[in-house]
Amino acid sequence: MNLFMPERVFFDPSSLKYPLGEELYHYFESRNIEIIKSSIQNVSKLIPGVDEQQKYARSKKTLVITVKKGLKLDVCKPSADYEFSLVTNCPGNCEYCYLQTTQGYKPYLRVYVNLEEIFNTIKEHIKKENKPITTFEVASSGDPLSLEHITGTLAKTIDFFGSMNNARLRVVTKFSNVDSLLPLKHNGHTRFRVSIGTRYIIKNFEHNTASFDERIEAASKIASAGYPIGFIVAPIMVYPTWKEEYTELFDRLRQQIDLTKSDEPVTFELIQHRFTPIAKTFILKRFPGTKLDLDESKRILKWGKYGRYKYVYPKETAEEIKKFLSDLILERFPQARIEYFT
Ligand code: SF4
Protein backbone atom coordinates (compact mmCIF):
# COMPACT_ATOMS: atom_id res chain seq x y z
CA MET A 1 0.00 0.00 0.00
CA ASN A 2 1.38 3.42 -0.94
CA LEU A 3 1.12 5.85 1.93
CA PHE A 4 -0.86 8.95 1.06
CA MET A 5 0.82 12.28 0.32
CA PRO A 6 -1.41 15.26 -0.60
CA GLU A 7 -0.80 17.37 -3.71
CA ARG A 8 -1.73 20.57 -1.82
CA VAL A 9 -2.23 21.50 1.83
CA PHE A 10 -4.32 24.34 3.19
CA PHE A 11 -3.47 25.75 6.60
CA ASP A 12 -6.30 27.47 8.38
CA PRO A 13 -4.46 30.38 10.11
CA SER A 14 -5.73 29.31 13.55
CA SER A 15 -3.98 25.92 13.17
CA LEU A 16 -0.54 27.57 13.21
CA LYS A 17 -1.03 28.61 16.83
CA TYR A 18 -0.73 24.95 17.89
CA PRO A 19 2.56 22.98 18.06
CA LEU A 20 1.19 20.24 15.77
CA GLY A 21 0.06 22.85 13.21
CA GLU A 22 3.56 24.30 13.13
CA GLU A 23 5.16 20.87 12.96
CA LEU A 24 2.99 19.91 9.99
CA TYR A 25 3.79 23.19 8.25
CA HIS A 26 7.53 22.37 8.37
CA TYR A 27 6.83 18.77 7.38
CA PHE A 28 5.14 19.80 4.11
CA GLU A 29 7.50 22.69 3.46
CA SER A 30 10.47 20.32 3.56
CA ARG A 31 8.72 18.02 1.07
CA ASN A 32 7.94 20.77 -1.42
CA ILE A 33 4.20 20.21 -1.25
CA GLU A 34 2.11 23.22 -2.30
CA ILE A 35 1.03 25.12 0.86
CA ILE A 36 -1.82 27.62 0.89
CA LYS A 37 -2.78 29.66 3.95
CA SER A 38 -6.50 30.17 3.82
CA SER A 39 -9.55 30.05 5.99
CA ILE A 40 -11.43 26.75 5.68
CA GLN A 41 -14.49 28.53 4.21
CA ASN A 42 -12.56 29.23 0.98
CA VAL A 43 -11.09 25.78 0.44
CA SER A 44 -13.83 24.37 -1.86
CA LYS A 45 -13.52 27.35 -4.23
CA LEU A 46 -9.74 27.01 -4.46
CA ILE A 47 -9.60 23.31 -5.39
CA PRO A 48 -8.98 22.92 -9.14
CA GLY A 49 -11.25 20.91 -11.48
CA VAL A 50 -13.90 21.76 -14.08
CA ASP A 51 -16.45 19.02 -13.49
CA GLU A 52 -17.71 16.88 -10.61
CA GLN A 53 -15.31 14.00 -11.34
CA GLN A 54 -12.21 16.21 -11.48
CA LYS A 55 -13.21 18.25 -8.43
CA TYR A 56 -13.80 15.06 -6.46
CA ALA A 57 -10.45 13.53 -7.49
CA ARG A 58 -8.49 16.71 -6.63
CA SER A 59 -10.37 17.17 -3.34
CA LYS A 60 -9.34 13.68 -2.27
CA LYS A 61 -5.71 14.81 -2.73
CA THR A 62 -6.20 17.99 -0.72
CA LEU A 63 -5.48 18.21 2.98
CA VAL A 64 -6.77 20.95 5.26
CA ILE A 65 -5.00 21.52 8.57
CA THR A 66 -7.42 23.10 10.96
CA VAL A 67 -8.79 23.31 14.50
CA LYS A 68 -11.75 21.31 15.80
CA LYS A 69 -14.30 23.79 16.98
CA GLY A 70 -17.51 23.08 18.87
CA LEU A 71 -16.08 20.49 21.21
CA LYS A 72 -19.39 19.04 22.37
CA LEU A 73 -19.27 15.36 21.41
CA ASP A 74 -22.07 13.56 19.55
CA VAL A 75 -23.62 10.41 20.91
CA CYS A 76 -22.60 7.33 18.90
CA LYS A 77 -25.03 4.53 19.79
CA PRO A 78 -24.88 1.55 19.54
CA SER A 79 -21.14 1.46 18.79
CA ALA A 80 -19.98 3.72 21.67
CA ASP A 81 -21.17 6.39 24.09
CA TYR A 82 -19.60 9.25 22.10
CA GLU A 83 -17.68 9.94 18.92
CA PHE A 84 -14.88 12.40 18.26
CA SER A 85 -12.58 13.08 15.30
CA LEU A 86 -8.86 13.45 14.76
CA VAL A 87 -9.44 13.67 11.00
CA THR A 88 -12.43 13.99 8.71
CA ASN A 89 -12.66 11.97 5.49
CA CYS A 90 -9.81 9.83 4.13
CA PRO A 91 -7.70 9.37 1.00
CA GLY A 92 -9.51 6.14 0.12
CA ASN A 93 -11.91 6.09 -2.80
CA CYS A 94 -14.52 3.53 -1.85
CA GLU A 95 -17.27 3.82 -4.43
CA TYR A 96 -20.07 3.19 -1.93
CA CYS A 97 -18.62 5.32 0.91
CA TYR A 98 -21.26 6.90 3.17
CA LEU A 99 -19.16 10.08 3.20
CA GLN A 100 -20.23 10.59 -0.45
CA THR A 101 -23.47 11.92 0.93
CA THR A 102 -22.59 13.21 4.39
CA GLN A 103 -19.67 15.24 3.03
CA GLY A 104 -20.91 15.36 -0.57
CA TYR A 105 -19.69 18.78 -1.64
CA LYS A 106 -16.49 18.99 0.40
CA PRO A 107 -14.72 15.65 0.12
CA TYR A 108 -11.31 17.11 1.02
CA LEU A 109 -9.44 15.71 4.04
CA ARG A 110 -9.21 17.53 7.35
CA VAL A 111 -6.72 17.09 10.19
CA TYR A 112 -7.34 18.66 13.61
CA VAL A 113 -4.34 19.97 15.50
CA ASN A 114 -5.85 21.01 18.86
CA LEU A 115 -5.26 17.62 20.40
CA GLU A 116 -5.03 18.83 24.02
CA GLU A 117 -8.42 20.53 23.72
CA ILE A 118 -9.91 17.37 22.23
CA PHE A 119 -8.48 15.31 25.11
CA ASN A 120 -9.85 17.78 27.66
CA THR A 121 -13.29 17.49 26.08
CA ILE A 122 -13.07 13.71 26.35
CA LYS A 123 -12.15 14.00 30.04
CA GLU A 124 -15.14 16.29 30.64
CA HIS A 125 -17.50 13.80 29.00
CA ILE A 126 -16.08 10.96 31.12
CA LYS A 127 -16.65 13.04 34.23
CA LYS A 128 -20.18 13.91 33.19
CA GLU A 129 -21.05 10.24 32.50
CA ASN A 130 -19.62 9.16 35.85
CA LYS A 131 -19.75 5.46 34.79
CA PRO A 132 -17.17 2.71 35.35
CA ILE A 133 -16.36 2.80 31.60
CA THR A 134 -17.22 5.41 28.94
CA THR A 135 -16.55 4.43 25.30
CA PHE A 136 -15.48 6.66 22.42
CA GLU A 137 -15.46 5.98 18.67
CA VAL A 138 -12.77 7.80 16.68
CA ALA A 139 -13.54 6.70 13.12
CA SER A 140 -17.14 7.78 12.44
CA SER A 141 -16.28 10.54 10.01
CA GLY A 142 -12.95 9.41 8.60
CA ASP A 143 -10.13 6.91 8.88
CA PRO A 144 -7.44 8.23 11.27
CA LEU A 145 -4.93 5.50 10.38
CA SER A 146 -4.91 6.66 6.74
CA LEU A 147 -3.08 9.87 7.79
CA GLU A 148 -1.17 8.55 10.80
CA HIS A 149 2.22 8.56 8.99
CA ILE A 150 1.76 12.36 8.69
CA THR A 151 -0.01 13.28 11.94
CA GLY A 152 0.96 10.71 14.60
CA THR A 153 -2.26 11.68 16.43
CA LEU A 154 -3.80 8.22 16.63
CA ALA A 155 -0.75 6.97 18.54
CA LYS A 156 -1.03 9.88 21.01
CA THR A 157 -4.74 9.13 21.42
CA ILE A 158 -4.11 5.43 22.07
CA ASP A 159 -1.52 6.40 24.71
CA PHE A 160 -4.00 8.84 26.26
CA PHE A 161 -6.71 6.15 26.55
CA GLY A 162 -4.11 3.64 27.75
CA SER A 163 -3.52 5.86 30.78
CA MET A 164 -7.21 5.98 31.82
CA ASN A 165 -9.03 3.17 33.56
CA ASN A 166 -12.53 4.51 33.01
CA ALA A 167 -12.51 5.02 29.23
CA ARG A 168 -12.15 2.89 26.10
CA LEU A 169 -11.35 3.81 22.51
CA ARG A 170 -12.73 2.16 19.37
CA VAL A 171 -10.98 2.48 16.01
CA VAL A 172 -11.98 1.25 12.54
CA THR A 173 -9.71 1.16 9.53
CA LYS A 174 -9.26 -0.01 5.95
CA PHE A 175 -5.54 0.85 6.04
CA SER A 176 -2.58 -1.25 7.13
CA ASN A 177 0.24 1.07 8.32
CA VAL A 178 0.00 -0.16 11.91
CA ASP A 179 3.69 -0.61 12.75
CA SER A 180 4.02 2.64 14.75
CA LEU A 181 1.12 1.53 16.98
CA LEU A 182 2.48 -1.86 17.96
CA PRO A 183 4.84 -0.81 20.80
CA LEU A 184 2.34 1.59 22.46
CA LYS A 185 1.14 1.16 26.05
CA HIS A 186 -2.48 0.66 25.04
CA ASN A 187 -3.25 -1.49 28.12
CA GLY A 188 -6.04 -3.19 26.17
CA HIS A 189 -8.08 0.03 26.23
CA THR A 190 -8.29 0.41 22.43
CA ARG A 191 -10.32 -2.00 20.34
CA PHE A 192 -9.10 -2.10 16.78
CA ARG A 193 -11.67 -3.16 14.19
CA VAL A 194 -10.34 -3.90 10.75
CA SER A 195 -12.88 -3.33 8.02
CA ILE A 196 -12.69 -6.32 5.75
CA GLY A 197 -14.40 -7.79 2.68
CA THR A 198 -13.77 -10.32 -0.05
CA ARG A 199 -11.04 -9.94 -2.66
CA TYR A 200 -13.69 -9.04 -5.27
CA ILE A 201 -15.14 -6.21 -3.17
CA ILE A 202 -11.80 -4.73 -2.10
CA LYS A 203 -10.35 -4.89 -5.62
CA ASN A 204 -13.35 -3.47 -7.44
CA PHE A 205 -14.79 -0.90 -5.05
CA GLU A 206 -12.24 0.15 -2.40
CA HIS A 207 -9.62 2.09 -4.38
CA ASN A 208 -6.56 3.53 -2.59
CA THR A 209 -7.04 1.43 0.53
CA ALA A 210 -5.02 -1.56 1.80
CA SER A 211 -5.44 -4.82 -0.14
CA PHE A 212 -7.10 -7.99 1.15
CA ASP A 213 -3.73 -9.49 2.16
CA GLU A 214 -2.40 -6.26 3.68
CA ARG A 215 -5.46 -5.87 5.92
CA ILE A 216 -5.22 -9.43 7.22
CA GLU A 217 -1.51 -8.91 7.85
CA ALA A 218 -2.24 -5.64 9.72
CA ALA A 219 -4.97 -7.32 11.82
CA SER A 220 -2.57 -10.11 12.63
CA LYS A 221 0.07 -7.61 13.88
CA ILE A 222 -2.50 -5.69 15.95
CA ALA A 223 -3.83 -8.87 17.58
CA SER A 224 -0.28 -10.07 18.30
CA ALA A 225 0.45 -6.72 19.98
CA GLY A 226 -2.34 -7.53 22.47
CA TYR A 227 -4.98 -5.08 21.27
CA PRO A 228 -8.58 -6.32 21.54
CA ILE A 229 -9.42 -7.07 17.89
CA GLY A 230 -12.60 -6.99 15.85
CA PHE A 231 -13.73 -7.07 12.24
CA ILE A 232 -16.32 -5.02 10.46
CA VAL A 233 -17.42 -7.12 7.51
CA ALA A 234 -18.84 -4.44 5.23
CA PRO A 235 -20.37 -3.89 2.85
CA ILE A 236 -21.48 -7.49 2.40
CA MET A 237 -22.40 -8.13 -1.24
CA VAL A 238 -24.06 -10.99 -3.04
CA TYR A 239 -22.52 -11.89 -6.42
CA PRO A 240 -21.88 -15.21 -8.21
CA THR A 241 -18.89 -16.41 -6.12
CA TRP A 242 -19.68 -14.66 -2.80
CA LYS A 243 -19.92 -17.84 -0.74
CA GLU A 244 -16.51 -19.17 -1.87
CA GLU A 245 -14.87 -15.78 -1.30
CA TYR A 246 -16.29 -15.21 2.19
CA THR A 247 -15.17 -18.75 3.09
CA GLU A 248 -11.65 -17.85 1.94
CA LEU A 249 -11.79 -14.66 4.03
CA PHE A 250 -12.72 -16.38 7.31
CA ASP A 251 -10.30 -19.27 6.65
CA ARG A 252 -7.50 -16.74 6.30
CA LEU A 253 -8.51 -14.91 9.47
CA ARG A 254 -8.50 -18.15 11.42
CA GLN A 255 -5.05 -19.07 10.09
CA GLN A 256 -3.44 -15.67 10.69
CA ILE A 257 -5.01 -14.05 13.74
CA ASP A 258 -3.57 -14.97 17.13
CA LEU A 259 -6.33 -14.45 19.69
CA THR A 260 -4.30 -15.50 22.72
CA LYS A 261 -2.77 -12.08 23.43
CA SER A 262 -5.96 -10.34 24.60
CA ASP A 263 -8.56 -11.47 27.15
CA GLU A 264 -11.33 -9.75 25.19
CA PRO A 265 -13.32 -11.84 22.67
CA VAL A 266 -12.89 -11.14 18.96
CA THR A 267 -15.92 -9.25 17.64
CA PHE A 268 -17.64 -9.18 14.26
CA GLU A 269 -20.02 -6.52 12.95
CA LEU A 270 -21.88 -7.51 9.79
CA ILE A 271 -23.27 -4.83 7.49
CA GLN A 272 -24.98 -5.63 4.19
CA HIS A 273 -24.56 -3.29 1.21
CA ARG A 274 -27.14 -0.51 1.12
CA PHE A 275 -27.58 2.70 -0.81
CA THR A 276 -29.78 5.78 -0.68
CA PRO A 277 -31.15 7.59 -3.74
CA ILE A 278 -28.83 10.56 -3.10
CA ALA A 279 -25.77 8.29 -2.71
CA LYS A 280 -26.63 6.62 -6.04
CA THR A 281 -26.66 10.04 -7.74
CA PHE A 282 -23.21 10.92 -6.34
CA ILE A 283 -21.76 7.49 -7.17
CA LEU A 284 -22.93 7.54 -10.81
CA LYS A 285 -21.44 11.01 -11.32
CA ARG A 286 -18.12 10.17 -9.69
CA PHE A 287 -17.71 6.56 -10.87
CA PRO A 288 -19.66 6.41 -14.15
CA GLY A 289 -18.40 2.88 -14.94
CA THR A 290 -19.16 1.47 -11.49
CA LYS A 291 -19.90 -2.24 -11.14
CA LEU A 292 -21.83 -1.62 -7.91
CA ASP A 293 -25.27 -3.18 -7.93
CA LEU A 294 -27.52 -0.14 -7.59
CA ASP A 295 -30.65 -1.68 -9.10
CA GLU A 296 -33.57 -0.63 -6.88
CA SER A 297 -35.82 -3.33 -8.36
CA LYS A 298 -33.64 -6.03 -6.71
CA ARG A 299 -33.83 -4.41 -3.27
CA ILE A 300 -36.36 -3.50 -0.61
CA LEU A 301 -36.76 -0.22 1.20
CA LYS A 302 -35.64 0.15 4.78
CA TRP A 303 -36.70 3.26 6.64
CA GLY A 304 -34.20 5.01 8.83
CA LYS A 305 -34.24 8.02 11.14
CA TYR A 306 -35.94 11.26 10.11
CA GLY A 307 -37.95 9.61 7.31
CA ARG A 308 -34.82 8.77 5.29
CA TYR A 309 -34.78 5.46 3.48
CA LYS A 310 -32.24 3.15 1.89
CA TYR A 311 -32.26 0.12 -0.38
CA VAL A 312 -31.16 -3.17 1.22
CA TYR A 313 -31.30 -6.81 0.12
CA PRO A 314 -34.72 -8.51 0.25
CA LYS A 315 -35.53 -10.26 3.53
CA GLU A 316 -34.77 -13.80 2.26
CA THR A 317 -31.35 -12.77 0.88
CA ALA A 318 -30.52 -10.89 4.07
CA GLU A 319 -31.44 -13.95 6.16
CA GLU A 320 -29.26 -16.14 3.94
CA ILE A 321 -26.29 -13.74 4.29
CA LYS A 322 -26.71 -13.56 8.05
CA LYS A 323 -26.87 -17.33 8.51
CA PHE A 324 -24.08 -18.13 6.06
CA LEU A 325 -21.63 -15.63 7.55
CA SER A 326 -22.54 -16.32 11.19
CA ASP A 327 -21.95 -20.05 10.64
CA LEU A 328 -18.60 -19.40 8.95
CA ILE A 329 -17.51 -17.19 11.85
CA LEU A 330 -18.68 -19.37 14.72
CA GLU A 331 -17.23 -22.57 13.19
CA ARG A 332 -13.83 -20.86 13.07
CA PHE A 333 -14.06 -18.62 16.15
CA PRO A 334 -16.39 -20.31 18.68
CA GLN A 335 -15.67 -17.60 21.30
CA ALA A 336 -16.45 -14.72 18.92
CA ARG A 337 -19.10 -12.14 19.66
CA ILE A 338 -21.20 -11.24 16.61
CA GLU A 339 -22.35 -7.78 17.63
CA TYR A 340 -25.03 -7.23 14.99
CA PHE A 341 -26.12 -7.84 11.42
CA THR A 342 -27.77 -4.95 9.67
S1 SF4 B 1 -11.77 3.95 3.69
FE1 SF4 B 1 -13.72 4.33 4.76
S2 SF4 B 1 -13.87 6.54 4.95
FE2 SF4 B 1 -12.32 6.12 3.39
S3 SF4 B 1 -13.42 6.17 1.42
FE3 SF4 B 1 -13.39 4.05 2.13
S4 SF4 B 1 -15.30 3.77 3.28
FE4 SF4 B 1 -14.95 6.00 3.06
PDB file of N, CA and C in Angstrom, residues 148-187:
ATOM      1  N   GLU A 148      -1.998   8.665   9.592  1.00  0.00           N
ATOM      2  CA  GLU A 148      -1.175   8.547  10.797  1.00  0.00           C
ATOM      3  C   GLU A 148       0.310   8.768  10.508  1.00  0.00           C
ATOM      4  N   HIS A 149       0.794   8.367   9.321  1.00  0.00           N
ATOM      5  CA  HIS A 149       2.218   8.559   8.986  1.00  0.00           C
ATOM      6  C   HIS A 149       2.556  10.051   8.904  1.00  0.00           C
ATOM      7  N   ILE A 150       1.537  10.909   8.747  1.00  0.00           N
ATOM      8  CA  ILE A 150       1.760  12.355   8.694  1.00  0.00           C
ATOM      9  C   ILE A 150       1.503  12.989  10.061  1.00  0.00           C
ATOM     10  N   THR A 151       0.424  12.588  10.722  1.00  0.00           N
ATOM     11  CA  THR A 151      -0.007  13.284  11.943  1.00  0.00           C
ATOM     12  C   THR A 151       0.519  12.692  13.252  1.00  0.00           C
ATOM     13  N   GLY A 152       0.574  11.370  13.338  1.00  0.00           N
ATOM     14  CA  GLY A 152       0.955  10.710  14.598  1.00  0.00           C
ATOM     15  C   GLY A 152      -0.092  10.863  15.695  1.00  0.00           C
ATOM     16  N   THR A 153      -1.287  11.373  15.368  1.00  0.00           N
ATOM     17  CA  THR A 153      -2.255  11.682  16.434  1.00  0.00           C
ATOM     18  C   THR A 153      -2.998  10.451  16.951  1.00  0.00           C
ATOM     19  N   LEU A 154      -3.116   9.414  16.122  1.00  0.00           N
ATOM     20  CA  LEU A 154      -3.804   8.220  16.628  1.00  0.00           C
ATOM     21  C   LEU A 154      -2.951   7.573  17.725  1.00  0.00           C
ATOM     22  N   ALA A 155      -1.644   7.544  17.521  1.00  0.00           N
ATOM     23  CA  ALA A 155      -0.750   6.971  18.541  1.00  0.00           C
ATOM     24  C   ALA A 155      -0.891   7.737  19.858  1.00  0.00           C
ATOM     25  N   LYS A 156      -0.914   9.076  19.768  1.00  0.00           N
ATOM     26  CA  LYS A 156      -1.034   9.880  21.005  1.00  0.00           C
ATOM     27  C   LYS A 156      -2.378   9.587  21.678  1.00  0.00           C
ATOM     28  N   THR A 157      -3.407   9.380  20.874  1.00  0.00           N
ATOM     29  CA  THR A 157      -4.739   9.127  21.425  1.00  0.00           C
ATOM     30  C   THR A 157      -4.794   7.747  22.087  1.00  0.00           C
ATOM     31  N   ILE A 158      -4.142   6.774  21.467  1.00  0.00           N
ATOM     32  CA  ILE A 158      -4.115   5.426  22.074  1.00  0.00           C
ATOM     33  C   ILE A 158      -3.365   5.479  23.409  1.00  0.00           C
ATOM     34  N   ASP A 159      -2.261   6.221  23.455  1.00  0.00           N
ATOM     35  CA  ASP A 159      -1.517   6.399  24.709  1.00  0.00           C
ATOM     36  C   ASP A 159      -2.398   7.058  25.767  1.00  0.00           C
ATOM     37  N   PHE A 160      -3.119   8.094  25.345  1.00  0.00           N
ATOM     38  CA  PHE A 160      -3.999   8.836  26.259  1.00  0.00           C
ATOM     39  C   PHE A 160      -5.049   7.888  26.864  1.00  0.00           C
ATOM     40  N   PHE A 161      -5.694   7.088  26.034  1.00  0.00           N
ATOM     41  CA  PHE A 161      -6.706   6.147  26.552  1.00  0.00           C
ATOM     42  C   PHE A 161      -6.045   5.035  27.377  1.00  0.00           C
ATOM     43  N   GLY A 162      -4.822   4.667  26.999  1.00  0.00           N
ATOM     44  CA  GLY A 162      -4.106   3.637  27.750  1.00  0.00           C
ATOM     45  C   GLY A 162      -3.877   4.048  29.192  1.00  0.00           C
ATOM     46  N   SER A 163      -3.818   5.369  29.425  1.00  0.00           N
ATOM     47  CA  SER A 163      -3.521   5.856  30.784  1.00  0.00           C
ATOM     48  C   SER A 163      -4.781   6.016  31.635  1.00  0.00           C
ATOM     49  N   MET A 164      -5.964   5.768  31.052  1.00  0.00           N
ATOM     50  CA  MET A 164      -7.207   5.982  31.817  1.00  0.00           C
ATOM     51  C   MET A 164      -7.943   4.670  32.042  1.00  0.00           C
ATOM     52  N   ASN A 165      -8.343   4.435  33.285  1.00  0.00           N
ATOM     53  CA  ASN A 165      -9.029   3.168  33.564  1.00  0.00           C
ATOM     54  C   ASN A 165     -10.519   3.211  33.276  1.00  0.00           C
ATOM     55  N   ASN A 166     -11.070   4.427  33.161  1.00  0.00           N
ATOM     56  CA  ASN A 166     -12.531   4.512  33.013  1.00  0.00           C
ATOM     57  C   ASN A 166     -12.980   4.911  31.607  1.00  0.00           C
ATOM     58  N   ALA A 167     -12.124   4.683  30.610  1.00  0.00           N
ATOM     59  CA  ALA A 167     -12.514   5.016  29.231  1.00  0.00           C
ATOM     60  C   ALA A 167     -11.922   4.009  28.253  1.00  0.00           C
ATOM     61  N   ARG A 168     -12.627   3.793  27.148  1.00  0.00           N
ATOM     62  CA  ARG A 168     -12.148   2.890  26.099  1.00  0.00           C
ATOM     63  C   ARG A 168     -12.295   3.571  24.748  1.00  0.00           C
ATOM     64  N   LEU A 169     -11.363   3.243  23.859  1.00  0.00           N
ATOM     65  CA  LEU A 169     -11.354   3.815  22.510  1.00  0.00           C
ATOM     66  C   LEU A 169     -11.694   2.730  21.499  1.00  0.00           C
ATOM     67  N   ARG A 170     -12.433   3.103  20.457  1.00  0.00           N
ATOM     68  CA  ARG A 170     -12.725   2.165  19.371  1.00  0.00           C
ATOM     69  C   ARG A 170     -12.279   2.785  18.045  1.00  0.00           C
ATOM     70  N   VAL A 171     -11.521   2.004  17.290  1.00  0.00           N
ATOM     71  CA  VAL A 171     -10.978   2.479  16.015  1.00  0.00           C
ATOM     72  C   VAL A 171     -11.469   1.548  14.911  1.00  0.00           C
ATOM     73  N   VAL A 172     -11.698   2.095  13.720  1.00  0.00           N
ATOM     74  CA  VAL A 172     -11.985   1.252  12.544  1.00  0.00           C
ATOM     75  C   VAL A 172     -11.048   1.688  11.434  1.00  0.00           C
ATOM     76  N   THR A 173     -10.578   0.749  10.633  1.00  0.00           N
ATOM     77  CA  THR A 173      -9.708   1.155   9.530  1.00  0.00           C
ATOM     78  C   THR A 173      -9.784   0.219   8.331  1.00  0.00           C
ATOM     79  N   LYS A 174      -9.462   0.796   7.168  1.00  0.00           N
ATOM     80  CA  LYS A 174      -9.260  -0.010   5.951  1.00  0.00           C
ATOM     81  C   LYS A 174      -7.803   0.146   5.494  1.00  0.00           C
ATOM     82  N   PHE A 175      -6.949   0.634   6.392  1.00  0.00           N
ATOM     83  CA  PHE A 175      -5.541   0.849   6.044  1.00  0.00           C
ATOM     84  C   PHE A 175      -4.674  -0.118   6.852  1.00  0.00           C
ATOM     85  N   SER A 176      -3.377  -0.178   6.526  1.00  0.00           N
ATOM     86  CA  SER A 176      -2.577  -1.251   7.127  1.00  0.00           C
ATOM     87  C   SER A 176      -1.264  -0.769   7.740  1.00  0.00           C
ATOM     88  N   ASN A 177      -1.034   0.553   7.802  1.00  0.00           N
ATOM     89  CA  ASN A 177       0.244   1.071   8.321  1.00  0.00           C
ATOM     90  C   ASN A 177       0.219   1.113   9.850  1.00  0.00           C
ATOM     91  N   VAL A 178       0.192  -0.070  10.455  1.00  0.00           N
ATOM     92  CA  VAL A 178       0.001  -0.161  11.908  1.00  0.00           C
ATOM     93  C   VAL A 178       1.304  -0.233  12.709  1.00  0.00           C
ATOM     94  N   ASP A 179       2.442  -0.310  12.029  1.00  0.00           N
ATOM     95  CA  ASP A 179       3.687  -0.612  12.754  1.00  0.00           C
ATOM     96  C   ASP A 179       3.979   0.362  13.904  1.00  0.00           C
ATOM     97  N   SER A 180       3.700   1.660  13.692  1.00  0.00           N
ATOM     98  CA  SER A 180       4.025   2.638  14.745  1.00  0.00           C
ATOM     99  C   SER A 180       3.128   2.464  15.977  1.00  0.00           C
ATOM    100  N   LEU A 181       2.046   1.698  15.849  1.00  0.00           N
ATOM    101  CA  LEU A 181       1.117   1.533  16.981  1.00  0.00           C
ATOM    102  C   LEU A 181       1.429   0.298  17.819  1.00  0.00           C
ATOM    103  N   LEU A 182       2.278  -0.573  17.293  1.00  0.00           N
ATOM    104  CA  LEU A 182       2.481  -1.858  17.962  1.00  0.00           C
ATOM    105  C   LEU A 182       3.169  -1.738  19.323  1.00  0.00           C
ATOM    106  N   PRO A 183       4.178  -0.849  19.479  1.00  0.00           N
ATOM    107  CA  PRO A 183       4.842  -0.805  20.798  1.00  0.00           C
ATOM    108  C   PRO A 183       4.135   0.055  21.845  1.00  0.00           C
ATOM    109  N   LEU A 184       2.983   0.643  21.532  1.00  0.00           N
ATOM    110  CA  LEU A 184       2.343   1.587  22.464  1.00  0.00           C
ATOM    111  C   LEU A 184       1.823   0.894  23.716  1.00  0.00           C
ATOM    112  N   LYS A 185       1.710   1.692  24.799  1.00  0.00           N
ATOM    113  CA  LYS A 185       1.145   1.156  26.049  1.00  0.00           C
ATOM    114  C   LYS A 185      -0.373   1.325  25.999  1.00  0.00           C
ATOM    115  N   HIS A 186      -1.029   0.496  25.215  1.00  0.00           N
ATOM    116  CA  HIS A 186      -2.485   0.660  25.038  1.00  0.00           C
ATOM    117  C   HIS A 186      -3.257   0.058  26.216  1.00  0.00           C
ATOM    118  N   ASN A 187      -2.620  -0.846  26.957  1.00  0.00           N
ATOM    119  CA  ASN A 187      -3.254  -1.488  28.121  1.00  0.00           C
ATOM    120  C   ASN A 187      -4.585  -2.154  27.809  1.00  0.00           C
TER     121      ASN A 187
END
